[in-house]
Amino acid sequence: MNATLCLGIGNRFRRDDGAGPALAAALAAHTLPGVTVRTLSGEGAGLVEAFATAPRVFVFDAVASGAAPGTVHRIDAHAGSVPRGFFAYSSHAFSLAEAIELARALDALPATLRVYGIEGSDFGAGEGLSAPVAAAVAALVDEVVAMLAGAQAHA
Amino acid sequence: MTRKTIEVDYLARVEGEGAMHVVIDDGAVTACELRIFEPPRFFEAFLRGRDHAEAPDITARICGICPIAYQMSAVHAMEDIFGVRVEGPLRALRRLIYCGEWIESHVLHIYMLHAPDFLGYASAIEMARDHPELVRQGLRLKKIGNDLMTLVGGREIHPINVRVGGFYRVPRRRELETLRADLEWGVAAAEATVRWAATLDFPAFERDYEFVALRHPHEYPFNEGRLVSSAGLDIAVADFDRHFEEIHVPHSTSLHARLRARGSYFVGPLARYNLNFDRLSPRVQAAARAAGVAGGCRNPFQSIVVRALEVLHAYEEALAIIDAYEEPAQAAVDYAVRAGTGHGCTEAPRGICYHRYDVDEAGLITDAVIVPPTSQNQPTIEDDLRHFVAAHVDADDARLQWLCEQAIRNYDPCISCSCHFLDLTVERR
């Protein structure tokens, strides 16, 4: 088992909702040692199961909170509850926020669980990210690669 | 006059947006409405002018929790027009993917949406702190349903592998074999779910419902059969329009369905179960006997037990299909397009889902009618609320509101599908 799991959440056929999968694809291309990269739909049961597979989990998902497109929200799941309704997804309202709170109630949160919410603007049908989201994803990939490489160097 | 109102402005643990409004005047229920205010979604209009082959993928978007029901009803209706029969392993794979959908949907409802009502929690998250093993069992049962959907359907939400005539790609036998150990665990866990559900406290509540479901000569129904009811209805799916109608009511963006002859009726797990108990396996029947519901079940609060029995059925059925699976030579049956009208009706987790399409000689859709299960159950849900509130009119408002919301969740309503739901208002005057 790799110590670090990066999860890209979203649907690449719904424009900016593909921010998470695009970020996961870019991270996977870096083949970082000790890092597993996966793309998930965001369904709750699958997320809770995925959280149990690594002690350090980073989640990347698109957000529609009303902030400027491309804004990156950084949330430490151990610091407090994740705002519901923040992540645009629902299948009987069991998605990322509920999965994190359910994992917390089950005492099954990984030691590190950080969520990066990338503010989207276009969630219409089709592939490709809007310019501000594409730029935010590129910058976040560099930040995460540097962070993970730094963690390896210190390991 | 003493007027009391019970209002729930936004119902929780249901899919979609709706509200409940109850008025009690001098101890008598004078109004009882399930108000559906989710915007209408116009799917039937979107379909006009589209190619027949697009219907399964467009209609799948009606629902994130029961897309297979829409895909299956659509493909059966199109195959009805083109005179296509899908048999053998392709037919079995359609049953297998439906097993996945019933597992995903029923387990989510049993463990995450309905169990908190019975155990006294506002949500599954609060329930998980006191009942962690129960919730873990539910999560694993649901995840296996997701895996089944992903393997056969291409992905767990809005699968993309179903087409008129069959599938775009069929799974290899060895791929299905990877699910065996999980499915075997699931059979035992589903039996445990039935045993647990049977221990819950159920409010005493029964009415003389007309149950409507599909009935197949040999199988517990998924995709095929005649439409039958507990009042003697026994018709071909093509005769749906002659016996059922949809009407508009001002407080709902979802149409209400009625039997033309007798009014409201009941679809879903209780209807399927009461009309098809003899089609369940000896193992499911034994679990039903142990749970005390083998003689039939008319208490909608016990639907959680029947849903658990259907989960057990779906796990057993999935294993049997995988055991017998032989890879088909081609992923879909060839067919020629022709003009006509076709009907399809399959058993969504919440009950029958009826589709009718007209297509022209080029295979383009000229008309579409879709009757989802929740719009069929809405009049029955309102009747239940009216009778339930009348019998519990002296309960305090908080308790009455709790029980009313629970009574609505008995039906696992999918408001997004029906408008195609929920705020509760009880007004006492």
Coordinates of C-alpha atoms in Angstrom, one line a residue:
Chain A
M1 CA 0.0 0.0 0.0
N2 CA 1.3 3.4 -0.9
A3 CA 1.3 6.0 1.9
T4 CA -0.3 8.7 -0.2
L5 CA -3.5 8.6 -2.2
C6 CA -4.5 11.4 -4.5
L7 CA -8.2 11.3 -5.5
G8 CA -9.5 13.3 -8.5
I9 CA -13.3 13.5 -8.3
G10 CA -15.6 14.6 -11.1
N11 CA -16.9 14.1 -14.6
R12 CA -14.6 15.1 -17.4
F13 CA -17.6 15.3 -19.8
R14 CA -19.0 18.2 -17.8
R15 CA -16.4 20.9 -18.4
D16 CA -15.1 22.3 -15.1
D17 CA -16.4 19.3 -13.2
G18 CA -13.5 17.6 -14.9
A19 CA -11.0 19.6 -12.8
G20 CA -10.4 16.7 -10.3
P21 CA -9.9 14.1 -13.1
A22 CA -7.6 16.5 -15.1
L23 CA -5.5 17.1 -12.0
A24 CA -5.3 13.4 -11.2
A25 CA -4.2 12.7 -14.8
A26 CA -1.4 15.3 -14.5
L27 CA -0.3 13.9 -11.2
A28 CA -0.2 10.4 -12.5
A29 CA 2.1 11.5 -15.4
H30 CA 4.7 12.5 -12.7
T31 CA 4.8 8.9 -11.4
L32 CA 5.7 10.0 -7.9
P33 CA 7.1 7.1 -5.7
G34 CA 4.8 6.1 -2.9
V35 CA 1.8 7.9 -4.4
T36 CA -1.3 6.3 -5.8
V37 CA -3.5 8.4 -8.1
R38 CA -7.2 7.5 -8.7
T39 CA -10.2 9.1 -10.3
L40 CA -13.6 8.5 -8.8
S41 CA -17.1 9.7 -9.5
G42 CA -17.7 11.1 -6.0
E43 CA -20.2 8.4 -4.9
G44 CA -20.1 8.2 -1.1
A45 CA -19.6 4.5 -0.4
G46 CA -16.7 4.4 -2.8
L47 CA -15.0 7.4 -1.2
V48 CA -15.3 6.0 2.4
E49 CA -13.7 2.8 1.1
A50 CA -10.9 4.7 -0.7
F51 CA -10.1 6.8 2.5
A52 CA -9.3 3.5 4.2
T53 CA -6.6 2.6 1.7
A54 CA -3.9 5.2 2.7
P55 CA -2.9 7.2 5.8
R56 CA -2.5 10.4 3.7
V57 CA -5.2 11.3 1.3
F58 CA -5.5 14.4 -0.9
V59 CA -8.9 15.0 -2.6
F60 CA -9.3 17.2 -5.7
D61 CA -12.9 18.2 -6.6
A62 CA -14.6 21.0 -8.4
V63 CA -16.6 23.5 -6.3
A64 CA -19.5 25.8 -7.1
S65 CA -19.5 28.2 -4.0
G66 CA -19.8 31.5 -5.9
A67 CA -16.1 32.4 -5.5
A68 CA -14.1 33.6 -8.5
P69 CA -13.5 30.8 -11.0
G70 CA -10.1 29.2 -10.5
T71 CA -10.1 29.9 -6.7
V72 CA -8.6 27.0 -4.8
H73 CA -10.3 26.3 -1.5
R74 CA -8.1 24.2 0.9
I75 CA -9.9 22.3 3.6
D76 CA -8.2 20.1 6.3
A77 CA -10.9 17.5 7.1
H78 CA -9.5 17.2 10.7
A79 CA -9.9 20.9 11.3
G80 CA -13.7 20.8 11.2
S81 CA -16.7 19.7 9.2
V82 CA -16.7 20.1 5.4
P83 CA -19.5 22.5 4.2
R84 CA -22.4 20.5 2.7
G85 CA -23.7 21.7 -0.6
F86 CA -20.2 22.9 -1.4
F87 CA -19.4 20.1 -3.8
A88 CA -21.9 20.0 -6.7
Y89 CA -23.0 16.4 -6.8
S90 CA -25.9 14.4 -5.3
S91 CA -27.1 10.9 -5.5
H92 CA -29.6 11.0 -2.7
A93 CA -27.2 13.5 -1.0
F94 CA -24.4 11.0 -0.3
S95 CA -21.3 12.7 -1.7
L96 CA -17.9 14.0 -0.6
A97 CA -19.0 16.1 2.4
E98 CA -21.3 13.3 3.7
A99 CA -18.6 10.6 3.0
I100 CA -16.0 12.6 5.1
E101 CA -18.5 13.1 8.0
L102 CA -19.5 9.5 7.8
A103 CA -15.8 8.4 7.9
R104 CA -15.3 10.8 10.8
A105 CA -18.2 9.2 12.7
L106 CA -16.8 5.7 12.0
D107 CA -13.4 6.9 13.3
A108 CA -12.1 6.0 9.8
L109 CA -10.6 9.3 8.6
P110 CA -7.0 8.9 7.3
A111 CA -4.4 10.6 9.5
T112 CA -4.2 13.3 6.8
L113 CA -7.2 14.2 4.7
R114 CA -6.9 17.4 2.8
V115 CA -9.5 18.6 0.2
Y116 CA -8.7 21.0 -2.6
G117 CA -11.9 22.5 -4.0
I118 CA -11.3 24.2 -7.4
E119 CA -14.0 26.8 -8.1
G120 CA -15.5 26.1 -11.5
S121 CA -17.6 28.4 -13.8
D122 CA -18.8 26.2 -16.6
F123 CA -20.5 22.9 -15.7
G124 CA -22.2 22.4 -19.1
A125 CA -21.9 19.4 -21.3
G126 CA -18.6 18.8 -23.1
E127 CA -14.9 18.2 -22.5
G128 CA -12.2 20.8 -21.6
L129 CA -11.8 23.2 -18.7
S130 CA -12.5 26.9 -18.7
A131 CA -9.3 29.1 -18.9
P132 CA -9.2 30.1 -15.2
V133 CA -9.8 26.5 -14.0
A134 CA -7.2 25.1 -16.4
A135 CA -4.7 27.6 -15.0
A136 CA -5.7 26.8 -11.4
V137 CA -5.3 23.1 -12.1
A138 CA -1.8 23.6 -13.6
A139 CA -0.6 25.7 -10.7
L140 CA -2.1 23.2 -8.2
V141 CA -0.3 20.3 -9.9
D142 CA 3.0 22.1 -9.5
E143 CA 2.2 22.8 -5.8
V144 CA 1.2 19.3 -5.0
V145 CA 4.1 17.7 -6.9
A146 CA 6.5 19.9 -5.0
M147 CA 4.8 19.1 -1.7
L148 CA 4.9 15.3 -2.4
A149 CA 8.5 15.4 -3.7
G150 CA 9.5 17.4 -0.6
A151 CA 7.8 14.8 1.5
Q152 CA 9.7 12.1 -0.3
A153 CA 13.0 13.9 0.2
H154 CA 12.3 14.2 3.9
A155 CA 11.1 10.6 4.2
Chain B
M1 CA -62.1 26.5 15.4
T2 CA -58.7 25.1 16.5
R3 CA -56.4 24.9 13.5
K4 CA -53.1 23.2 13.6
T5 CA -50.6 23.0 10.7
I6 CA -47.6 20.7 10.3
E7 CA -45.1 22.1 7.8
V8 CA -41.9 20.5 6.5
D9 CA -40.5 23.1 4.1
Y10 CA -37.7 20.9 2.8
L11 CA -37.9 17.2 3.2
A12 CA -34.6 15.4 4.1
R13 CA -33.3 12.1 3.0
V14 CA -35.3 12.0 -0.2
E15 CA -34.0 12.7 -3.7
G16 CA -35.2 16.0 -5.1
E17 CA -37.1 19.0 -3.7
G18 CA -40.5 18.8 -2.0
A19 CA -42.5 19.8 1.0
M20 CA -45.3 18.4 3.1
H21 CA -48.3 20.5 4.2
V22 CA -51.0 19.1 6.6
V23 CA -54.0 21.0 8.0
I24 CA -55.9 19.8 11.1
D25 CA -59.2 21.6 11.8
D26 CA -60.8 20.7 15.2
G27 CA -59.0 17.4 15.2
A28 CA -59.9 16.4 11.6
V29 CA -57.4 16.3 8.7
T30 CA -58.8 18.8 6.1
A31 CA -55.7 19.1 3.9
C32 CA -52.8 16.8 3.2
E33 CA -50.4 17.6 0.3
L34 CA -47.1 16.4 -0.8
R35 CA -45.9 19.6 -2.6
I36 CA -43.4 19.0 -5.3
F37 CA -41.7 22.2 -6.4
E38 CA -38.7 20.8 -8.2
P39 CA -38.8 22.4 -11.6
P40 CA -40.3 20.3 -14.4
R41 CA -37.5 18.8 -16.5
F42 CA -39.2 18.3 -19.9
F43 CA -37.4 15.1 -20.8
E44 CA -40.2 13.9 -23.0
A45 CA -39.9 17.1 -25.1
F46 CA -36.0 16.8 -25.3
L47 CA -36.5 13.3 -26.8
R48 CA -38.6 14.4 -29.7
G49 CA -36.4 14.7 -32.9
R50 CA -33.6 12.7 -31.3
D51 CA -32.4 9.3 -32.7
H52 CA -34.0 6.2 -31.1
A53 CA -30.5 5.0 -30.1
E54 CA -30.0 8.1 -27.9
A55 CA -33.1 7.3 -25.7
P56 CA -31.3 5.0 -23.2
D57 CA -28.5 7.6 -22.6
I58 CA -30.8 10.6 -22.5
T59 CA -33.4 9.0 -20.2
A60 CA -30.6 7.6 -17.9
R61 CA -30.0 11.3 -16.9
I62 CA -33.4 11.5 -15.4
C63 CA -32.1 9.8 -12.2
G64 CA -28.7 9.3 -10.6
I65 CA -29.9 6.4 -8.5
C66 CA -32.0 4.4 -10.9
P67 CA -30.6 5.1 -14.4
I68 CA -30.8 1.4 -15.4
A69 CA -34.6 1.4 -15.0
Y70 CA -34.8 4.3 -17.6
Q71 CA -32.3 2.6 -19.9
M72 CA -34.0 -0.8 -19.7
S73 CA -37.6 0.6 -20.2
A74 CA -36.2 2.7 -23.2
V75 CA -34.4 -0.2 -24.9
H76 CA -37.4 -2.6 -24.4
A77 CA -39.8 0.0 -25.9
M78 CA -37.5 0.5 -29.0
E79 CA -37.1 -3.3 -29.4
D80 CA -40.9 -3.6 -29.2
I81 CA -41.0 -1.3 -32.3
F82 CA -38.2 -3.0 -34.3
G83 CA -39.3 -6.6 -33.4
V84 CA -36.0 -7.4 -31.7
R85 CA -35.7 -10.2 -29.1
V86 CA -32.7 -10.2 -26.8
E87 CA -32.1 -13.6 -25.4
G88 CA -29.5 -15.8 -23.7
P89 CA -26.4 -14.2 -22.1
L90 CA -27.3 -10.6 -23.2
R91 CA -30.7 -10.9 -21.5
A92 CA -28.9 -12.3 -18.4
L93 CA -26.5 -9.4 -18.4
R94 CA -29.5 -7.0 -18.4
R95 CA -30.8 -8.8 -15.3
L96 CA -27.3 -8.6 -13.8
I97 CA -26.9 -4.9 -14.2
Y98 CA -30.5 -4.5 -12.8
C99 CA -29.3 -6.5 -9.7
G100 CA -26.5 -3.9 -9.3
E101 CA -29.0 -1.0 -9.4
W102 CA -31.4 -2.6 -6.9
I103 CA -28.5 -3.3 -4.6
E104 CA -27.1 0.2 -4.8
S105 CA -30.5 1.9 -4.5
H106 CA -32.1 -0.3 -1.8
V107 CA -29.0 -0.5 0.4
L108 CA -28.6 3.3 0.3
H109 CA -32.2 3.7 1.3
I110 CA -32.2 0.9 4.0
Y111 CA -29.0 2.0 5.7
M112 CA -28.6 5.7 5.0
L113 CA -32.1 7.1 4.5
H114 CA -34.7 4.9 6.4
A115 CA -32.7 3.3 9.3
P116 CA -32.2 6.6 11.0
D117 CA -36.0 7.1 11.2
F118 CA -36.4 3.8 13.1
L119 CA -33.4 4.2 15.4
G120 CA -34.1 7.9 16.2
Y121 CA -31.4 9.8 14.4
A122 CA -31.5 12.8 12.2
S123 CA -29.0 11.3 9.8
A124 CA -26.9 8.3 9.0
I125 CA -23.8 10.2 10.1
E126 CA -25.2 10.6 13.7
M127 CA -26.4 7.0 13.6
A128 CA -22.9 5.8 12.5
R129 CA -21.3 7.0 15.8
D130 CA -23.6 4.6 17.8
H131 CA -24.0 1.8 15.2
P132 CA -20.6 1.7 13.4
E133 CA -20.8 -2.0 12.4
L134 CA -24.2 -1.6 11.0
V135 CA -23.2 1.4 8.8
R136 CA -19.9 -0.4 7.7
Q137 CA -22.0 -3.4 6.6
G138 CA -24.3 -1.1 4.6
L139 CA -21.4 0.7 3.0
R140 CA -19.8 -2.5 1.8
L141 CA -23.1 -3.9 0.6
K142 CA -23.7 -0.7 -1.5
K143 CA -20.1 -0.6 -2.8
I144 CA -20.5 -4.1 -4.2
G145 CA -23.6 -2.9 -6.1
N146 CA -21.5 0.0 -7.4
D147 CA -18.8 -2.5 -8.6
L148 CA -21.4 -4.6 -10.4
M149 CA -22.8 -1.5 -12.2
T150 CA -19.2 -0.3 -13.1
L151 CA -18.3 -3.7 -14.5
V152 CA -21.4 -4.3 -16.6
G153 CA -22.4 -0.6 -17.2
G154 CA -19.0 1.1 -17.7
R155 CA -19.4 3.4 -14.7
E156 CA -21.4 3.4 -11.4
I157 CA -23.4 6.6 -12.1
H158 CA -25.2 7.0 -15.4
P159 CA -23.8 3.8 -17.0
I160 CA -22.9 4.2 -20.6
N161 CA -22.8 0.6 -21.9
V162 CA -26.5 -0.1 -22.5
R163 CA -27.9 0.1 -26.1
V164 CA -30.9 -1.0 -28.1
G165 CA -30.2 -4.7 -28.9
G166 CA -27.8 -5.3 -26.0
F167 CA -24.6 -3.7 -24.9
Y168 CA -21.6 -1.8 -26.5
R169 CA -19.2 -4.2 -24.8
V170 CA -19.9 -7.4 -22.9
P171 CA -17.8 -8.5 -19.9
R172 CA -15.4 -11.4 -20.0
R173 CA -16.3 -14.4 -17.8
R174 CA -13.1 -13.9 -15.8
E175 CA -14.1 -10.2 -15.1
L176 CA -17.4 -11.3 -13.6
E177 CA -15.6 -14.0 -11.6
T178 CA -13.7 -11.2 -9.7
L179 CA -17.0 -10.3 -8.1
R180 CA -17.8 -13.8 -6.8
A181 CA -16.3 -13.5 -3.3
D182 CA -17.9 -10.1 -2.6
L183 CA -21.3 -11.4 -3.9
E184 CA -21.0 -14.5 -1.6
W185 CA -20.3 -12.2 1.3
G186 CA -23.2 -10.0 0.2
V187 CA -25.7 -12.9 0.3
A188 CA -24.9 -13.5 4.0
A189 CA -24.8 -9.8 4.8
A190 CA -28.2 -9.3 3.1
E191 CA -29.7 -12.1 5.2
A192 CA -28.3 -10.4 8.3
T193 CA -29.9 -7.1 7.0
V194 CA -33.3 -8.9 6.8
R195 CA -32.9 -10.2 10.4
W196 CA -31.9 -6.8 11.7
A197 CA -34.7 -5.0 9.8
A198 CA -37.3 -7.4 11.2
T199 CA -36.4 -6.3 14.8
L200 CA -37.3 -2.7 14.2
D201 CA -40.5 -1.1 15.8
F202 CA -43.1 -0.6 13.1
P203 CA -46.1 1.8 13.6
A204 CA -49.3 -0.3 13.3
F205 CA -50.6 0.9 9.9
E206 CA -52.3 -1.0 7.1
R207 CA -54.6 0.1 4.3
D208 CA -56.4 -1.8 1.5
Y209 CA -53.9 -0.9 -1.3
E210 CA -54.1 -2.0 -4.9
F211 CA -50.6 -3.2 -5.6
V212 CA -49.4 -3.1 -9.2
A213 CA -46.2 -4.8 -10.5
L214 CA -44.9 -6.8 -13.3
R215 CA -45.3 -10.6 -13.2
H216 CA -43.2 -13.0 -15.2
P217 CA -44.0 -16.7 -15.8
H218 CA -40.8 -17.9 -14.0
E219 CA -38.8 -15.0 -12.6
Y220 CA -39.1 -12.3 -9.9
P221 CA -39.6 -9.4 -12.2
F222 CA -37.0 -7.0 -13.6
N223 CA -37.5 -6.4 -17.3
E224 CA -40.4 -8.4 -18.5
G225 CA -43.9 -9.6 -17.7
R226 CA -47.5 -8.6 -17.7
L227 CA -48.8 -5.8 -15.5
V228 CA -50.9 -7.3 -12.7
S229 CA -52.5 -6.0 -9.6
S230 CA -54.0 -7.3 -6.3
A231 CA -57.4 -6.2 -7.6
G232 CA -57.2 -8.5 -10.7
L233 CA -55.7 -6.3 -13.3
D234 CA -53.8 -8.5 -15.8
I235 CA -52.7 -6.7 -18.9
A236 CA -50.0 -6.5 -21.5
V237 CA -47.6 -3.6 -21.0
A238 CA -48.8 -2.2 -24.4
D239 CA -52.3 -1.6 -22.7
F240 CA -50.9 0.7 -20.0
D241 CA -52.5 3.8 -21.4
R242 CA -55.9 2.2 -21.6
H243 CA -55.9 1.4 -17.8
F244 CA -53.7 4.2 -16.3
E245 CA -53.8 8.0 -16.7
E246 CA -51.7 10.9 -15.5
I247 CA -53.3 14.1 -14.1
H248 CA -52.0 17.4 -13.1
V249 CA -52.6 18.7 -9.5
P250 CA -51.8 22.4 -8.7
H251 CA -49.4 21.6 -5.8
S252 CA -47.0 19.4 -7.7
T253 CA -44.7 19.8 -10.7
S254 CA -45.0 16.0 -11.0
L255 CA -48.0 14.5 -12.6
H256 CA -50.1 12.1 -10.5
A257 CA -50.9 8.7 -12.0
R258 CA -54.2 6.9 -11.4
L259 CA -55.9 3.7 -12.4
R260 CA -58.7 4.9 -14.7
A261 CA -61.1 2.5 -13.0
R262 CA -60.1 2.7 -9.3
G263 CA -57.8 5.7 -8.6
S264 CA -54.6 5.5 -6.6
Y265 CA -52.4 2.4 -6.5
F266 CA -49.1 1.3 -5.0
V267 CA -45.9 0.3 -6.9
G268 CA -42.5 -0.7 -5.6
P269 CA -41.0 -3.4 -3.4
L270 CA -44.2 -4.2 -1.4
A271 CA -46.2 -4.5 -4.6
R272 CA -43.6 -6.7 -6.3
Y273 CA -43.2 -8.8 -3.2
N274 CA -46.9 -9.3 -2.6
L275 CA -47.6 -10.2 -6.2
N276 CA -44.5 -12.3 -6.8
F277 CA -43.6 -14.1 -3.5
D278 CA -43.8 -17.4 -5.3
R279 CA -41.1 -16.3 -7.7
L280 CA -38.5 -15.8 -4.9
S281 CA -35.9 -18.4 -4.2
P282 CA -36.3 -20.9 -1.2
R283 CA -33.6 -18.9 0.6
V284 CA -35.4 -15.6 0.3
Q285 CA -38.7 -17.2 1.2
A286 CA -37.1 -18.7 4.3
A287 CA -35.7 -15.3 5.3
A288 CA -39.2 -13.8 4.8
R289 CA -40.8 -16.5 7.0
A290 CA -38.2 -15.8 9.7
A291 CA -38.9 -12.1 9.4
G292 CA -42.6 -12.7 9.9
V293 CA -43.7 -11.3 6.5
A294 CA -44.1 -14.5 4.4
G295 CA -47.9 -14.2 4.4
G296 CA -47.8 -10.8 2.6
C297 CA -47.1 -7.3 3.8
R298 CA -49.5 -4.4 3.8
N299 CA -47.7 -2.1 6.3
P300 CA -45.6 0.4 4.3
F301 CA -43.4 1.0 7.3
Q302 CA -42.3 -2.7 6.9
S303 CA -41.1 -1.9 3.4
I304 CA -37.5 -1.7 4.9
V305 CA -37.8 -5.5 5.5
V306 CA -39.1 -6.2 2.0
R307 CA -36.3 -4.0 0.5
A308 CA -33.8 -6.1 2.4
L309 CA -35.4 -9.3 1.1
E310 CA -35.1 -7.8 -2.4
V311 CA -31.4 -7.1 -1.8
L312 CA -30.9 -10.7 -0.8
H313 CA -32.7 -11.8 -4.0
A314 CA -30.5 -9.5 -6.1
Y315 CA -27.3 -10.9 -4.5
E316 CA -28.4 -14.5 -5.1
E317 CA -29.6 -13.7 -8.6
A318 CA -26.3 -12.0 -9.5
L319 CA -24.3 -15.0 -8.3
A320 CA -26.6 -17.4 -10.3
I321 CA -26.2 -15.3 -13.5
I322 CA -22.4 -15.2 -13.1
D323 CA -22.4 -19.0 -12.6
A324 CA -24.3 -19.6 -15.8
Y325 CA -22.6 -16.9 -17.9
E326 CA -21.2 -17.8 -21.3
E327 CA -19.6 -15.0 -23.3
P328 CA -21.9 -14.1 -26.2
A329 CA -20.6 -14.0 -29.7
Q330 CA -21.7 -10.4 -30.2
A331 CA -22.5 -7.6 -27.8
A332 CA -25.8 -6.6 -29.4
V333 CA -28.4 -8.1 -31.6
D334 CA -28.6 -6.6 -35.1
Y335 CA -31.8 -4.9 -36.0
A336 CA -33.4 -2.8 -38.8
V337 CA -35.2 0.5 -38.0
R338 CA -38.8 0.8 -38.8
A339 CA -41.6 3.3 -37.9
G340 CA -44.0 2.4 -35.1
T341 CA -45.1 2.7 -31.5
G342 CA -43.4 0.7 -28.8
H343 CA -43.9 0.2 -25.1
G344 CA -41.5 -0.7 -22.3
C345 CA -42.1 -1.3 -18.6
T346 CA -39.5 -2.5 -16.2
E347 CA -39.2 -2.7 -12.4
A348 CA -37.1 0.3 -11.1
P349 CA -36.1 -0.1 -7.4
R350 CA -39.1 2.2 -6.6
G351 CA -41.6 0.4 -8.9
I352 CA -42.7 0.2 -12.5
C353 CA -41.2 2.7 -14.9
Y354 CA -43.3 2.9 -18.1
H355 CA -42.0 4.3 -21.5
R356 CA -43.8 4.7 -24.8
Y357 CA -42.2 6.0 -27.9
D358 CA -43.3 6.8 -31.5
V359 CA -40.5 6.7 -34.0
D360 CA -40.5 7.4 -37.7
E361 CA -39.1 5.4 -40.6
A362 CA -35.6 7.0 -40.0
G363 CA -35.6 5.9 -36.4
L364 CA -36.2 9.5 -35.1
I365 CA -38.4 9.9 -32.0
T366 CA -41.6 11.8 -32.8
D367 CA -43.3 11.3 -29.4
A368 CA -42.3 10.1 -25.9
V369 CA -44.2 9.4 -22.7
I370 CA -42.3 8.4 -19.5
V371 CA -44.2 7.5 -16.3
P372 CA -41.8 7.1 -13.4
P373 CA -42.6 5.2 -10.2
T374 CA -42.7 8.2 -7.8
S375 CA -45.4 10.0 -9.7
Q376 CA -47.4 6.7 -9.6
N377 CA -47.0 6.5 -5.8
Q378 CA -47.7 10.2 -5.0
P379 CA -51.5 9.9 -4.6
T380 CA -51.0 6.8 -2.4
I381 CA -48.4 8.7 -0.2
E382 CA -50.9 11.5 0.3
D383 CA -53.6 9.0 1.2
D384 CA -51.2 7.3 3.7
L385 CA -50.5 10.7 5.3
R386 CA -54.2 11.6 5.5
H387 CA -55.0 8.3 7.2
F388 CA -51.9 8.3 9.4
V389 CA -52.3 11.8 10.7
A390 CA -56.0 11.1 11.4
A391 CA -55.0 8.1 13.6
H392 CA -52.3 10.1 15.4
V393 CA -53.9 13.5 15.6
D394 CA -53.2 13.7 19.4
A395 CA -49.5 13.1 19.0
D396 CA -47.3 16.2 19.7
D397 CA -46.2 18.1 16.7
A398 CA -42.6 17.0 16.7
R399 CA -43.5 13.3 17.0
L400 CA -46.2 13.7 14.3
Q401 CA -43.9 15.4 11.9
W402 CA -41.2 12.7 12.5
L403 CA -43.7 9.9 11.8
C404 CA -45.1 11.7 8.7
E405 CA -41.6 12.1 7.2
Q406 CA -41.0 8.5 7.9
A407 CA -44.3 7.6 6.2
I408 CA -43.1 9.4 3.1
R409 CA -39.7 7.8 3.2
N410 CA -41.5 4.4 3.2
Y411 CA -41.8 4.9 -0.5
D412 CA -38.1 6.0 -1.1
P413 CA -39.6 8.8 -3.3
C414 CA -37.4 10.1 -6.0
I415 CA -38.7 13.6 -6.6
S416 CA -36.1 14.4 -9.2
C417 CA -37.4 11.5 -11.3
S418 CA -41.1 12.3 -10.7
C419 CA -41.0 15.9 -11.9
H420 CA -40.4 15.5 -12.8
F421 CA -39.8 17.1 -3.1
L422 CA -39.9 17.9 0.7
D423 CA -41.0 20.8 3.1
L424 CA -43.8 19.4 5.9
T425 CA -46.5 21.8 7.0
V426 CA -49.1 20.6 9.6
E427 CA -51.7 23.3 10.2
R428 CA -54.1 22.7 13.2
R429 CA -57.1 25.0 13.3

